[in-house]
Tab-separated table of C-alpha atoms and ligand atoms in Angstrom:
chain	number	residue	atom	x	y	z
E	1017	MET	CA	-16.575	-0.168	14.484
E	1018	ILE	CA	-17.232	-0.019	18.269
E	1019	ILE	CA	-14.207	-0.339	20.537
E	1020	GLN	CA	-14.023	-0.477	24.346
E	1021	GLY	CA	-10.444	0.640	25.049
E	1022	GLY	CA	-8.004	-0.462	27.703
E	1023	GLU	CA	-7.422	-4.144	26.862
E	1024	ARG	CA	-3.818	-5.292	26.511
E	1025	LEU	CA	-3.267	-7.200	23.232
E	1026	ILE	CA	-1.613	-10.550	23.919
E	1027	GLY	CA	-1.215	-13.436	21.492
E	1028	GLU	CA	-0.369	-14.194	17.888
E	1029	ILE	CA	-1.465	-12.511	14.622
E	1030	GLN	CA	-0.916	-13.997	11.167
E	1031	ILE	CA	0.228	-11.294	8.745
E	1032	ALA	CA	-1.496	-11.479	5.335
E	1033	GLY	CA	-0.042	-11.068	1.842
E	1034	ALA	CA	0.938	-7.520	0.880
E	1035	LYS	CA	-1.844	-5.438	-0.726
E	1036	ASN	CA	0.661	-3.243	-2.566
E	1037	ALA	CA	2.390	-6.279	-4.048
E	1038	ALA	CA	-0.762	-8.272	-4.856
E	1039	LEU	CA	-2.326	-5.399	-6.815
E	1040	PRO	CA	0.567	-4.907	-9.277
E	1041	LEU	CA	1.100	-8.686	-9.586
E	1042	PHE	CA	-2.539	-9.252	-10.582
E	1043	ILE	CA	-2.057	-6.590	-13.243
E	1044	ALA	CA	1.414	-7.763	-14.353
E	1045	SER	CA	-0.306	-11.047	-15.289
E	1046	LEU	CA	-1.622	-9.136	-18.334
E	1047	LEU	CA	1.914	-9.284	-19.762
E	1048	THR	CA	1.530	-12.934	-20.819
E	1049	ASP	CA	-1.106	-14.989	-22.653
E	1050	GLU	CA	-0.350	-17.943	-20.360
E	1051	PRO	CA	-1.921	-18.614	-16.934
E	1052	VAL	CA	-0.347	-17.126	-13.795
E	1053	HIS	CA	-0.829	-18.683	-10.339
E	1054	LEU	CA	-0.555	-16.435	-7.252
E	1055	HIS	CA	-0.488	-17.574	-3.604
E	1056	ASN	CA	-0.907	-15.715	-0.299
E	1057	VAL	CA	-3.355	-13.256	-1.898
E	1058	PRO	CA	-4.910	-11.150	0.893
E	1059	ALA	CA	-8.724	-10.990	1.260
E	1060	LEU	CA	-9.167	-7.243	0.723
E	1061	ARG	CA	-11.656	-4.979	-1.030
E	1062	ASP	CA	-8.922	-3.639	-3.265
E	1063	ILE	CA	-8.214	-7.183	-4.476
E	1064	ASP	CA	-11.926	-7.623	-5.247
E	1065	THR	CA	-11.732	-4.372	-7.210
E	1066	VAL	CA	-8.707	-5.406	-9.280
E	1067	GLU	CA	-10.402	-8.771	-9.942
E	1068	LYS	CA	-13.469	-6.904	-11.257
E	1069	LEU	CA	-11.233	-4.682	-13.386
E	1070	LEU	CA	-9.474	-7.634	-15.022
E	1071	ARG	CA	-12.773	-9.427	-15.640
E	1072	ILE	CA	-14.181	-6.318	-17.362
E	1073	MET	CA	-11.134	-6.475	-19.635
E	1074	GLY	CA	-12.040	-10.025	-20.633
E	1075	ILE	CA	-9.467	-11.764	-18.461
E	1076	THR	CA	-10.334	-14.922	-16.525
E	1077	VAL	CA	-9.643	-14.689	-12.796
E	1078	ASP	CA	-10.273	-17.656	-10.476
E	1079	ARG	CA	-9.762	-17.020	-6.757
E	1080	SER	CA	-10.153	-19.467	-3.928
E	1081	GLY	CA	-8.904	-18.481	-0.501
E	1082	GLY	CA	-5.428	-17.034	-0.874
E	1083	ASP	CA	-4.868	-18.548	-4.324
E	1084	ALA	CA	-5.613	-16.880	-7.646
E	1085	THR	CA	-5.204	-17.964	-11.273
E	1086	ILE	CA	-5.188	-15.170	-13.820
E	1087	HIS	CA	-5.246	-15.942	-17.522
E	1088	ALA	CA	-5.059	-13.029	-19.972
E	1089	LYS	CA	-5.270	-15.318	-23.032
E	1090	THR	CA	-6.598	-12.476	-25.126
E	1091	LEU	CA	-7.179	-8.874	-24.111
E	1092	GLY	CA	-10.850	-7.953	-24.545
E	1093	THR	CA	-11.286	-4.235	-24.026
E	1094	ILE	CA	-8.243	-2.107	-23.421
E	1095	GLU	CA	-10.148	0.152	-21.068
E	1096	ALA	CA	-10.168	0.746	-17.305
E	1097	PRO	CA	-13.558	2.379	-16.595
E	1098	TYR	CA	-14.159	5.443	-14.432
E	1099	GLU	CA	-16.339	3.685	-11.863
E	1100	LEU	CA	-13.484	1.316	-10.973
E	1101	VAL	CA	-10.586	3.753	-11.269
E	1102	LYS	CA	-12.345	6.230	-8.964
E	1103	THR	CA	-12.521	3.578	-6.239
E	1104	MET	CA	-8.962	2.421	-6.693
E	1105	ARG	CA	-6.214	4.626	-8.158
E	1106	ALA	CA	-3.859	1.659	-8.562
E	1107	SER	CA	-6.009	0.763	-11.606
E	1108	ILE	CA	-3.667	3.103	-13.493
E	1109	LEU	CA	-1.188	0.197	-13.396
E	1110	VAL	CA	-3.015	-1.462	-16.315
E	1111	MET	CA	-1.578	1.160	-18.647
E	1112	GLY	CA	1.926	-0.354	-18.748
E	1113	PRO	CA	0.931	-3.942	-19.613
E	1114	LEU	CA	-1.784	-2.823	-22.078
E	1115	LEU	CA	0.676	-0.600	-23.936
E	1116	ALA	CA	3.254	-3.380	-23.921
E	1117	ARG	CA	0.887	-6.076	-25.150
E	1118	ALA	CA	-1.954	-4.336	-26.987
E	1119	ARG	CA	-0.117	-1.152	-27.967
E	1120	GLU	CA	-3.097	0.797	-26.674
E	1121	ALA	CA	-4.735	1.679	-23.352
E	1122	LYS	CA	-7.684	3.787	-22.239
E	1123	VAL	CA	-7.713	4.536	-18.528
E	1124	SER	CA	-9.960	6.955	-16.727
E	1125	LEU	CA	-7.863	9.750	-15.241
E	1126	PRO	CA	-7.834	9.022	-11.495
E	1127	GLY	CA	-9.350	11.883	-9.497
E	1128	GLY	CA	-7.766	13.255	-6.362
E	1129	CYS	CA	-8.001	11.413	-3.082
E	1130	ALA	CA	-8.085	12.246	0.608
E	1131	ILE	CA	-4.308	12.220	1.044
E	1132	GLY	CA	-3.401	14.426	-1.888
E	1133	THR	CA	-3.880	15.257	-5.570
E	1134	ARG	CA	-1.665	12.269	-6.445
E	1135	PRO	CA	-0.993	13.193	-10.086
E	1136	ILE	CA	0.229	10.558	-12.545
E	1137	ASN	CA	2.296	12.888	-14.732
E	1138	LEU	CA	5.464	10.851	-14.134
E	1139	HIS	CA	3.756	7.692	-15.395
E	1140	LEU	CA	2.600	9.481	-18.574
E	1141	ASP	CA	5.926	11.257	-19.188
E	1142	GLY	CA	7.639	7.864	-18.950
E	1143	PHE	CA	5.261	6.244	-21.427
E	1144	GLN	CA	5.844	9.121	-23.860
E	1145	ALA	CA	9.597	8.639	-23.470
E	1146	LEU	CA	9.022	4.997	-24.467
E	1147	GLY	CA	7.292	6.173	-27.633
E	1148	ALA	CA	3.617	6.252	-26.637
E	1149	ARG	CA	1.283	9.042	-27.812
E	1150	ILE	CA	-0.966	10.227	-24.977
E	1151	THR	CA	-4.190	12.233	-25.276
E	1152	LEU	CA	-6.813	13.144	-22.664
E	1153	GLU	CA	-10.385	12.820	-23.966
E	1154	HIS	CA	-13.554	13.086	-21.835
E	1155	GLY	CA	-11.728	12.213	-18.614
E	1156	TYR	CA	-9.935	9.257	-20.181
E	1157	ILE	CA	-6.222	8.986	-20.849
E	1158	HIS	CA	-5.770	7.412	-24.269
E	1159	ALA	CA	-2.292	5.973	-24.892
E	1160	ARG	CA	-1.204	4.412	-28.187
E	1161	ALA	CA	2.163	3.107	-29.335
E	1162	LYS	CA	3.169	1.411	-32.572
E	1163	ARG	CA	6.151	-0.101	-30.798
E	1164	LEU	CA	7.589	0.759	-27.396
E	1165	LYS	CA	11.296	1.502	-27.661
E	1166	GLY	CA	13.696	1.290	-24.730
E	1167	THR	CA	15.163	4.587	-23.487
E	1168	THR	CA	16.481	6.230	-20.334
E	1169	ILE	CA	13.815	7.615	-17.977
E	1170	ASP	CA	14.933	9.941	-15.205
E	1171	LEU	CA	12.215	10.079	-12.517
E	1172	PRO	CA	12.089	13.403	-10.626
E	1173	LEU	CA	10.425	11.461	-7.745
E	1174	PRO	CA	10.836	7.759	-6.871
E	1175	THR	CA	7.144	7.037	-7.581
E	1176	VAL	CA	6.173	3.498	-6.481
E	1177	THR	CA	3.403	2.673	-8.969
E	1178	GLY	CA	5.111	4.879	-11.558
E	1179	THR	CA	8.207	2.669	-11.355
E	1180	GLU	CA	6.043	-0.472	-11.519
E	1181	ASN	CA	4.030	0.830	-14.490
E	1182	LEU	CA	7.103	1.787	-16.515
E	1183	MET	CA	8.949	-1.433	-15.625
E	1184	MET	CA	6.008	-3.476	-16.964
E	1185	ALA	CA	5.887	-1.473	-20.207
E	1186	ALA	CA	9.671	-1.710	-20.667
E	1187	ALA	CA	9.640	-5.494	-20.141
E	1188	LEU	CA	8.242	-6.022	-23.676
E	1189	ALA	CA	9.718	-2.922	-25.336
E	1190	GLU	CA	12.373	-3.069	-28.069
E	1191	GLY	CA	15.816	-2.585	-26.577
E	1192	THR	CA	16.900	-1.592	-23.104
E	1193	THR	CA	15.281	0.868	-20.700
E	1194	VAL	CA	17.083	2.467	-17.773
E	1195	ILE	CA	14.949	3.963	-14.995
E	1196	GLU	CA	16.919	6.404	-12.845
E	1197	ASN	CA	15.694	7.385	-9.353
E	1198	ALA	CA	13.450	4.291	-9.385
E	1199	ALA	CA	11.472	3.412	-6.237
E	1200	ARG	CA	13.147	0.790	-4.014
E	1201	GLU	CA	10.094	-0.393	-2.045
E	1202	PRO	CA	10.016	-4.207	-1.480
E	1203	GLU	CA	6.758	-4.334	-3.459
E	1204	VAL	CA	8.525	-2.786	-6.468
E	1205	VAL	CA	11.302	-5.371	-6.140
E	1206	GLU	CA	8.605	-8.078	-6.031
E	1207	VAL	CA	7.092	-6.875	-9.347
E	1208	GLY	CA	10.554	-6.986	-10.939
E	1209	GLU	CA	11.243	-10.486	-9.609
E	1210	PHE	CA	7.848	-11.606	-10.910
E	1211	ILE	CA	8.640	-10.244	-14.389
E	1212	ASN	CA	12.009	-12.050	-14.301
E	1213	GLN	CA	10.269	-15.297	-13.347
E	1214	MET	CA	8.057	-14.813	-16.433
E	1215	GLY	CA	11.200	-14.623	-18.593
E	1216	GLY	CA	11.859	-10.894	-18.329
E	1217	GLU	CA	15.267	-9.282	-17.773
E	1218	VAL	CA	15.116	-6.676	-15.012
E	1219	SER	CA	18.272	-5.875	-13.048
E	1220	GLY	CA	19.156	-3.375	-10.297
E	1221	LEU	CA	16.058	-4.259	-8.241
E	1222	GLY	CA	16.191	-2.594	-4.834
E	1223	THR	CA	18.509	0.130	-6.097
E	1224	ASN	CA	17.614	3.516	-7.594
E	1225	THR	CA	18.656	2.408	-11.086
E	1226	LEU	CA	16.692	-0.294	-12.893
E	1227	VAL	CA	17.876	-1.752	-16.224
E	1228	ILE	CA	15.151	-3.558	-18.162
E	1229	LYS	CA	16.085	-5.464	-21.324
E	1230	GLY	CA	12.957	-5.855	-23.470
E	1231	VAL	CA	12.101	-9.430	-24.525
E	1232	PRO	CA	9.769	-10.610	-27.316
E	1233	GLY	CA	7.347	-12.293	-24.925
E	1234	LEU	CA	6.758	-13.515	-21.362
E	1235	HIS	CA	5.436	-16.866	-20.135
E	1236	GLY	CA	3.192	-17.815	-17.212
E	1237	THR	CA	4.540	-18.510	-13.738
E	1238	GLU	CA	3.631	-19.303	-10.123
E	1239	TYR	CA	4.405	-16.830	-7.328
E	1240	THR	CA	3.842	-16.430	-3.580
E	1241	ILE	CA	3.165	-12.852	-2.475
E	1242	MET	CA	5.327	-11.298	0.263
E	1243	PRO	CA	3.798	-10.464	3.676
E	1244	ASP	CA	2.256	-7.025	4.163
E	1245	ARG	CA	4.815	-4.854	5.941
E	1246	VAL	CA	2.256	-2.093	6.603
E	1247	GLU	CA	-0.217	-4.492	8.215
E	1248	ALA	CA	2.661	-5.822	10.343
E	1249	ALA	CA	3.747	-2.297	11.323
E	1250	THR	CA	0.169	-1.449	12.292
E	1251	TYR	CA	-0.018	-4.400	14.702
E	1252	MET	CA	3.447	-3.612	16.064
E	1253	VAL	CA	2.138	-0.176	17.043
E	1254	ALA	CA	-1.006	-1.809	18.502
E	1255	ALA	CA	1.202	-3.925	20.794
E	1256	GLY	CA	3.014	-0.786	21.960
E	1257	MET	CA	-0.096	1.333	22.475
E	1258	THR	CA	-1.881	-1.315	24.566
E	1259	ARG	CA	1.292	-2.292	26.470
E	1260	GLY	CA	0.678	-5.772	25.083
E	1261	ASN	CA	2.790	-8.611	23.799
E	1262	LEU	CA	2.160	-9.778	20.243
E	1263	PHE	CA	3.818	-12.365	18.022
E	1264	LEU	CA	3.404	-11.381	14.366
E	1265	LYS	CA	3.658	-14.517	12.242
E	1266	GLY	CA	5.145	-14.462	8.749
E	1267	THR	CA	6.694	-10.973	8.762
E	1268	GLN	CA	9.901	-10.204	6.871
E	1269	PRO	CA	11.895	-8.021	9.351
E	1270	GLN	CA	14.247	-6.767	6.645
E	1271	HIS	CA	11.283	-4.845	5.168
E	1272	LEU	CA	10.628	-3.137	8.493
E	1273	LYS	CA	14.045	-1.849	9.613
E	1274	ALA	CA	13.088	1.846	9.780
E	1275	VAL	CA	9.850	1.068	11.641
E	1276	ILE	CA	11.548	-1.299	14.122
E	1277	GLU	CA	14.268	1.292	14.785
E	1278	LYS	CA	11.720	4.032	15.446
E	1279	LEU	CA	9.572	1.840	17.720
E	1280	HIS	CA	12.692	0.780	19.649
E	1281	GLU	CA	13.385	4.502	20.161
E	1282	ALA	CA	9.804	4.873	21.456
E	1283	GLY	CA	10.497	2.230	24.094
E	1284	MET	CA	9.311	-1.013	22.467
E	1285	GLU	CA	11.099	-4.337	22.467
E	1286	ILE	CA	10.917	-5.940	19.009
E	1287	TYR	CA	12.924	-8.996	18.031
E	1288	GLU	CA	12.841	-11.911	15.611
E	1289	GLU	CA	11.384	-15.165	16.890
E	1290	ASN	CA	10.851	-18.318	14.790
E	1291	GLY	CA	9.724	-16.839	11.501
E	1292	GLY	CA	8.082	-13.732	12.871
E	1293	LEU	CA	8.432	-10.715	15.155
E	1294	ARG	CA	7.862	-10.511	18.923
E	1295	CYS	CA	6.624	-7.023	19.870
E	1296	LEU	CA	6.070	-5.760	23.410
E	1297	LEU	CA	6.294	-2.685	25.588
E	1298	THR	CA	6.767	-2.741	29.332
E	1299	GLY	CA	8.140	0.725	30.140
E	1300	PRO	CA	6.802	4.191	29.247
E	1301	ILE	CA	6.105	5.246	25.641
E	1302	LYS	CA	8.768	7.798	24.685
E	1303	SER	CA	8.164	10.746	22.329
E	1304	VAL	CA	10.091	10.394	19.059
E	1305	ASP	CA	10.438	12.572	15.965
E	1306	VAL	CA	10.002	11.031	12.521
E	1307	LYS	CA	10.193	12.106	8.896
E	1308	THR	CA	8.473	9.911	6.303
E	1309	LEU	CA	10.664	9.056	3.305
E	1310	PRO	CA	10.690	6.688	0.319
E	1311	PHE	CA	12.044	3.200	1.166
E	1312	PRO	CA	14.261	2.429	3.026
E	1313	GLY	CA	13.161	5.460	5.102
E	1314	PHE	CA	10.216	5.483	7.505
E	1315	PRO	CA	7.113	4.638	5.403
E	1316	THR	CA	4.388	7.244	4.930
E	1317	ASP	CA	1.870	4.377	5.264
E	1318	VAL	CA	2.820	4.032	8.965
E	1319	GLN	CA	2.783	7.778	9.764
E	1320	ALA	CA	-0.807	7.944	11.021
E	1321	GLN	CA	-0.341	4.871	13.206
E	1322	LEU	CA	2.818	6.283	14.832
E	1323	MET	CA	1.023	9.587	15.448
E	1324	ALA	CA	-1.662	7.781	17.426
E	1325	MET	CA	1.068	6.190	19.541
E	1326	MET	CA	2.797	9.539	20.159
E	1327	CYS	CA	-0.442	10.850	21.701
E	1328	LEU	CA	0.156	8.343	24.522
E	1329	ALA	CA	3.746	9.437	25.166
E	1330	ASN	CA	4.536	12.142	27.702
E	1331	GLY	CA	6.390	14.762	25.678
E	1332	LEU	CA	6.725	16.532	22.369
E	1333	SER	CA	7.103	14.707	19.068
E	1334	VAL	CA	7.345	16.142	15.547
E	1335	ILE	CA	6.121	14.067	12.617
E	1336	SER	CA	7.008	15.355	9.136
E	1337	GLU	CA	5.176	13.952	6.114
E	1338	THR	CA	7.411	14.493	3.077
E	1339	VAL	CA	5.709	12.097	0.623
E	1340	PHE	CA	2.076	13.291	0.394
E	1341	GLU	CA	0.862	16.858	0.748
E	1342	ASN	CA	-2.278	16.190	2.765
E	1343	ARG	CA	-1.835	13.073	4.830
E	1344	PHE	CA	-2.936	14.543	8.176
E	1345	MET	CA	-6.673	13.879	7.889
E	1346	HIS	CA	-6.473	11.750	11.041
E	1347	VAL	CA	-5.309	14.745	13.136
E	1348	GLY	CA	-8.772	16.266	13.484
E	1349	GLU	CA	-10.236	12.918	14.518
E	1350	LEU	CA	-7.454	12.192	17.040
E	1351	LYS	CA	-8.057	15.644	18.559
E	1352	ARG	CA	-11.666	14.613	19.185
E	1353	MET	CA	-10.152	11.861	21.344
E	1354	GLY	CA	-8.242	14.389	23.444
E	1355	ALA	CA	-4.994	14.516	21.447
E	1356	ASP	CA	-3.031	17.778	21.453
E	1357	ILE	CA	-1.687	18.119	17.884
E	1358	GLN	CA	-0.740	21.224	15.905
E	1359	VAL	CA	-0.185	20.970	12.136
E	1360	GLU	CA	2.412	23.392	10.754
E	1361	GLY	CA	2.758	22.832	6.987
E	1362	HIS	CA	4.157	19.363	6.388
E	1363	SER	CA	4.765	18.744	10.096
E	1364	ALA	CA	2.509	17.781	12.966
E	1365	ILE	CA	3.597	18.623	16.519
E	1366	ILE	CA	2.157	16.191	19.059
E	1367	ARG	CA	2.111	17.048	22.737
E	1368	GLY	CA	1.682	13.588	24.227
E	1369	ARG	CA	-0.697	13.649	27.189
E	1370	GLY	CA	-0.200	9.993	28.115
E	1371	GLU	CA	-3.830	9.128	27.408
E	1372	LEU	CA	-6.728	9.330	24.953
E	1373	SER	CA	-10.463	9.288	25.574
E	1374	GLY	CA	-12.956	7.354	23.466
E	1375	ALA	CA	-15.235	9.345	21.116
E	1376	PRO	CA	-17.267	8.989	17.910
E	1377	VAL	CA	-14.822	9.594	14.993
E	1378	MET	CA	-14.818	9.222	11.206
E	1379	ALA	CA	-12.380	7.348	8.965
E	1380	THR	CA	-11.151	9.332	5.952
E	1381	ASP	CA	-8.560	7.117	4.270
E	1382	LEU	CA	-7.050	3.685	4.680
E	1383	ARG	CA	-4.184	4.329	7.088
E	1384	ALA	CA	-5.985	7.132	8.954
E	1385	SER	CA	-8.760	4.637	9.775
E	1386	ALA	CA	-6.134	2.214	11.104
E	1387	SER	CA	-4.746	4.940	13.386
E	1388	LEU	CA	-8.242	5.583	14.776
E	1389	VAL	CA	-8.680	1.882	15.566
E	1390	LEU	CA	-5.332	1.906	17.377
E	1391	ALA	CA	-6.330	5.041	19.296
E	1392	GLY	CA	-9.637	3.396	20.252
E	1393	LEU	CA	-7.855	0.293	21.545
E	1394	ALA	CA	-5.781	2.450	23.916
E	1395	ALA	CA	-8.406	5.094	24.806
E	1396	SER	CA	-10.480	5.060	27.972
E	1397	GLY	CA	-14.135	4.385	27.224
E	1398	THR	CA	-15.916	3.745	23.951
E	1399	THR	CA	-14.775	4.759	20.468
E	1400	GLU	CA	-17.135	4.522	17.508
E	1401	ILE	CA	-15.521	4.766	14.063
E	1402	SER	CA	-17.761	5.378	11.038
E	1403	ARG	CA	-16.959	4.914	7.301
E	1404	ILE	CA	-14.946	1.837	8.195
E	1405	TYR	CA	-15.076	0.667	4.558
E	1406	HIS	CA	-11.757	2.554	4.204
E	1407	LEU	CA	-10.224	-0.003	6.559
E	1408	ASP	CA	-11.450	-3.005	4.568
E	1409	ARG	CA	-9.497	-1.822	1.539
E	1410	GLY	CA	-6.199	-2.721	3.138
E	1411	TYR	CA	-6.729	-4.787	6.304
E	1412	GLU	CA	-7.886	-8.392	6.213
E	1413	ARG	CA	-10.507	-9.137	8.927
E	1414	MET	CA	-8.987	-6.581	11.289
E	1415	GLU	CA	-11.570	-6.861	14.061
E	1416	GLU	CA	-11.318	-10.666	14.039
E	1417	LYS	CA	-7.527	-10.570	14.301
E	1418	LEU	CA	-7.712	-7.991	17.110
E	1419	ARG	CA	-10.494	-9.819	19.031
E	1420	ALA	CA	-8.398	-12.998	18.902
E	1421	VAL	CA	-5.682	-11.234	20.935
E	1422	GLY	CA	-8.018	-9.666	23.505
E	1423	ALA	CA	-9.433	-6.478	21.979
E	1424	ASN	CA	-13.004	-5.502	22.799
E	1425	ILE	CA	-14.015	-4.527	19.257
E	1426	ARG	CA	-17.073	-5.227	17.086
E	1427	ARG	CA	-18.483	-4.104	13.778
E	1428	VAL	CA	-22.095	-2.970	13.612
E	1429	LYS	CA	-24.348	-1.900	10.747
E	1430	GLU	CA	-24.488	1.922	10.658
I	568	LIG	C1	2.025	3.819	-3.520
I	568	LIG	O1	1.188	4.837	-4.013
I	568	LIG	C2	1.183	3.021	-2.532
I	568	LIG	N1	0.044	2.420	-3.235
I	568	LIG	C3	0.705	3.941	-1.408
I	568	LIG	O2	0.011	3.133	-0.476
I	568	LIG	C4	1.927	4.541	-0.715
I	568	LIG	O3	1.500	5.428	0.280
I	568	LIG	C5	2.790	5.275	-1.750
I	568	LIG	O4	3.154	4.371	-2.816
I	568	LIG	C6	4.073	5.833	-1.148
I	568	LIG	O5	4.828	4.788	-0.605
I	568	LIG	C7	0.252	1.295	-3.967
I	568	LIG	O6	1.351	0.786	-4.078
I	568	LIG	C8	-0.957	0.722	-4.636
I	568	LIG	P1	3.859	7.486	-5.337
I	568	LIG	P2	1.681	5.715	-5.287
I	568	LIG	O7	3.592	7.515	-6.804
I	568	LIG	O8	2.464	4.880	-6.211
I	568	LIG	C9	3.885	12.125	-6.267
I	568	LIG	C10	-1.725	2.577	0.931
I	568	LIG	O9	-2.004	3.102	1.991
I	568	LIG	N2	3.713	11.731	-7.679
I	568	LIG	O10	5.123	6.851	-4.850
I	568	LIG	O11	0.475	6.434	-5.816
I	568	LIG	C11	2.637	11.823	-5.454
I	568	LIG	O12	1.722	12.877	-5.541
I	568	LIG	C12	-1.373	3.418	-0.265
I	568	LIG	O13	-1.621	1.337	0.736
I	568	LIG	C13	3.687	12.728	-8.661
I	568	LIG	O14	3.821	13.919	-8.365
I	568	LIG	O15	2.648	6.759	-4.598
I	568	LIG	C14	3.180	11.639	-4.061
I	568	LIG	O16	3.286	12.914	-3.455
I	568	LIG	C15	-1.702	4.856	0.003
I	568	LIG	N3	3.507	12.366	-9.968
I	568	LIG	C16	4.584	11.075	-4.281
I	568	LIG	O17	4.897	11.319	-5.665
I	568	LIG	C17	3.358	11.051	-10.337
I	568	LIG	O18	3.218	10.776	-11.557
I	568	LIG	C18	4.688	9.579	-4.033
I	568	LIG	O19	3.698	8.974	-4.799
I	568	LIG	C19	3.374	10.059	-9.324
I	568	LIG	C20	3.561	10.414	-8.008
């Protein structure tokens, strides 16, 4: 991606459906043998990957534009292969529905990734608590269960996909399952609401305690996916960093409270306007401190983007990443653009210099690549970002959306 910095972003951006809701909903469709219809599906590489994964498992998937019909009439193989799992860790989410419906699942053990080792021990401990037997053979996790039986699962960490995986397994288990310290992210709530619409009985959604009453079976349904709060947050930061004025269409502000609060503190004006969010900055960017936390705290998925913004402030800001152990891969790249950042353990100390200078940089993971695009939009001169495929995993047509509001940005073949 080649960006000439310095353009103010002014105009309107349509926010797409949420990647981290669409992925689990595609997979939750395995819980029924009836067709499921999804709307507002974002056009992302990760959605292409989950579509491939379901097809390999013998499930019919028809997608046209933002609509998808998924019909898991019968489950072909019960296996999620290595070549797909290594490109998308969320593939581990098939384990819950496969155990629930086929009593068996074989999923390649996801490797590490740029932002951390990201173990799945809490998923597996939960499945064992529900009565599954788990073995690890030749890099594959093999789970089998005669019958899943409801129980109480106490999560040491509010794992997002762990909560989703266990909720899906519990939906068809015998008896009632209680998940303590469950994740409260809006995407987790969405998976629970989807299961309820299919005839499931999940209560406590949005709180740390979920109660799932197992039912004998689930039926098909139709569902519209929520807007992507991380995409929206990314463009909110873009408005601030370019001193622009953006209207973000289709956002749900209640999912963005911690981000809006923090950006207000940094000097932005953000307010609701007919069905979306108006975001602008007219004064100076102020240095703020932030600590990433599970929802409803400040999301780790917006940490890299805020760091790019803090490079433009004039002062000291401390950003602490409490969720992942290695989510500062963007620091080295931002320093190539003139940023003054020191990493001390789980915290990064940013000495804002009020400006950034364009440079060739490399994307390392999805949200780090977004922060480099934001930095390029605000930097003086040209920024060239390589390995931009990371961006396409989670942002729909980013350069088109940015060009439409005045950015000088284009994608070229490397
Ligand atoms: C989900 O990942 C999201 N992905 C991530 O978004 C997001 O950053 C993350 O939640 C935190 O909000 C999807 O929803 C597909 P976790 P997930 O399990 O579920 C540790 C993006 O940019 N942990 O909540 O994998 C783990 O190591 C992606 O869209 C265990 O130790 O995150 C991490 O430190 C990146 N054992 C912490 O918990 C486990 O069994 C939170 O992980 C599971 C997790």
